[in-house]
Each structure stands twice: as C-alpha cells, then as structure tokens.
Amino acid sequence: MASVLLESLSDGIATLTMNPPESLNALSGEMMENLLEALPRLAKDPNVGAVVITGAGRAFCAGGDVKAMAEGRSLKPKRLRLRRRH
C-alpha cells in the first residue's frame, strides 16, 4: 500500500504530497496523523526553510473523508489538537 503522505526535501524546501488521489486527497485519520507528525518535525529541522503542501492527481484536497464518516470510522487522530508555535 502506498503512503498517504509523500515527503521530499530539496534546496531547503520540504514538499508534502497528499497521496490518495482516488479520494481527491481527502483528509482521513491516517492523513491527519501523518501531517501532525511531519509538520512539527519539519518546523524544527534546521535544513528546512519552507514547507509546501500539495496533492497528487487532479485535486489539492477534497476536505474531510466523507466516505469514512458515512461508514462511522473516526477521523479523530490521537493528537487532534494543533498548537501554534512561534
């Protein structure tokens, strides 16, 4: 199974690519967990000057994973709260 979030680093720019294009990159619980892990880690990395978030396929992001919601699957990752750090 392919990763739902791809990560690359080039010339100080980290690129995070949401990678379930078949769901138009909908935000699943797994996607949220991956983003919540990657973003703080990249923010602390001295080799990263910027982070670009993009989506694979024809859409950036469809929003919440409505299919998972309809099936009753929780979209709440373990670490749902985001903290703003300056």
Short mmCIF file of C-alpha atoms in Angstrom, two decimals:
data_model
loop_
_atom_site.label_atom_id
_atom_site.label_comp_id
_atom_site.label_asym_id
_atom_site.label_seq_id
_atom_site.Cartn_x
_atom_site.Cartn_y
_atom_site.Cartn_z
CA MET A 1 0.00 0.00 0.00
CA ALA A 2 1.35 3.42 -0.95
CA SER A 3 1.92 6.04 1.70
CA VAL A 4 -0.88 8.60 2.01
CA LEU A 5 1.71 11.35 2.54
CA LEU A 6 4.89 11.60 0.49
CA GLU A 7 7.77 13.76 1.69
CA SER A 8 10.75 15.22 -0.14
CA LEU A 9 13.39 17.84 0.63
CA SER A 10 15.27 19.88 -1.97
CA ASP A 11 17.21 23.13 -1.55
CA GLY A 12 15.71 23.75 1.89
CA ILE A 13 12.13 23.26 0.70
CA ALA A 14 10.19 20.32 2.13
CA THR A 15 7.30 19.15 -0.02
CA LEU A 16 4.49 17.11 1.50
CA THR A 17 2.27 15.49 -1.13
CA MET A 18 -1.09 14.12 -0.04
CA ASN A 19 -1.26 10.87 -1.99
CA PRO A 20 -4.65 9.21 -2.14
CA PRO A 21 -5.66 10.81 -5.49
CA GLU A 22 -8.54 8.35 -5.91
CA SER A 23 -10.28 10.11 -2.97
CA LEU A 24 -9.17 13.56 -4.17
CA ASN A 25 -6.73 13.59 -1.23
CA ALA A 26 -9.49 13.60 1.38
CA LEU A 27 -8.32 14.11 4.95
CA SER A 28 -8.56 10.69 6.57
CA GLY A 29 -7.48 9.89 10.10
CA GLU A 30 -4.29 8.38 8.69
CA MET A 31 -3.59 11.54 6.68
CA MET A 32 -4.11 13.74 9.74
CA GLU A 33 -1.78 11.55 11.82
CA ASN A 34 0.89 11.80 9.13
CA LEU A 35 0.54 15.58 8.83
CA LEU A 36 0.58 16.04 12.62
CA GLU A 37 3.80 14.05 12.79
CA ALA A 38 5.55 15.65 9.81
CA LEU A 39 4.78 19.36 10.30
CA PRO A 40 6.27 19.84 13.80
CA ARG A 41 9.29 17.71 12.85
CA LEU A 42 9.93 19.78 9.72
CA ALA A 43 9.42 23.03 11.65
CA LYS A 44 12.30 22.05 13.94
CA ASP A 45 14.60 20.89 11.13
CA PRO A 46 17.35 23.49 10.52
CA ASN A 47 17.67 22.26 6.91
CA VAL A 48 14.06 23.23 6.14
CA GLY A 49 13.27 26.85 5.30
CA ALA A 50 9.80 26.29 3.86
CA VAL A 51 7.14 23.60 3.63
CA VAL A 52 4.89 23.19 0.60
CA ILE A 53 1.77 21.03 0.91
CA THR A 54 0.33 19.73 -2.34
CA GLY A 55 -1.98 16.99 -3.56
CA ALA A 56 -1.41 14.18 -6.05
CA GLY A 57 -3.71 13.95 -9.04
CA ARG A 58 -6.31 16.48 -10.11
CA ALA A 59 -7.24 17.93 -6.70
CA PHE A 60 -5.40 19.55 -3.83
CA CYS A 61 -7.73 18.24 -1.10
CA ALA A 62 -11.43 17.39 -1.04
CA GLY A 63 -11.69 18.16 2.68
CA GLY A 64 -12.77 15.62 5.27
CA ASP A 65 -13.10 11.97 4.24
CA VAL A 66 -16.90 11.87 3.89
CA LYS A 67 -16.88 8.18 2.93
CA ALA A 68 -15.14 7.31 6.22
CA MET A 69 -17.60 9.50 8.11
CA ALA A 70 -20.57 7.72 6.49
CA GLU A 71 -19.07 4.36 7.43
CA GLY A 72 -18.75 5.53 11.03
CA ARG A 73 -14.96 5.48 11.07
CA SER A 74 -13.47 8.08 13.36
CA LEU A 75 -11.46 10.83 11.72
CA LYS A 76 -10.06 11.96 15.04
CA PRO A 77 -6.36 11.19 15.22
CA LYS A 78 -4.76 10.55 18.58
CA ARG A 79 -3.21 14.01 18.56
CA LEU A 80 -6.04 16.09 17.11
CA ARG A 81 -5.07 19.37 18.72
CA LEU A 82 -2.73 21.54 16.72
CA ARG A 83 -0.63 24.02 18.62
CA ARG A 84 0.62 27.19 17.05
CA ARG A 85 4.33 27.63 17.74
CA HIS A 86 6.25 30.79 17.10
#
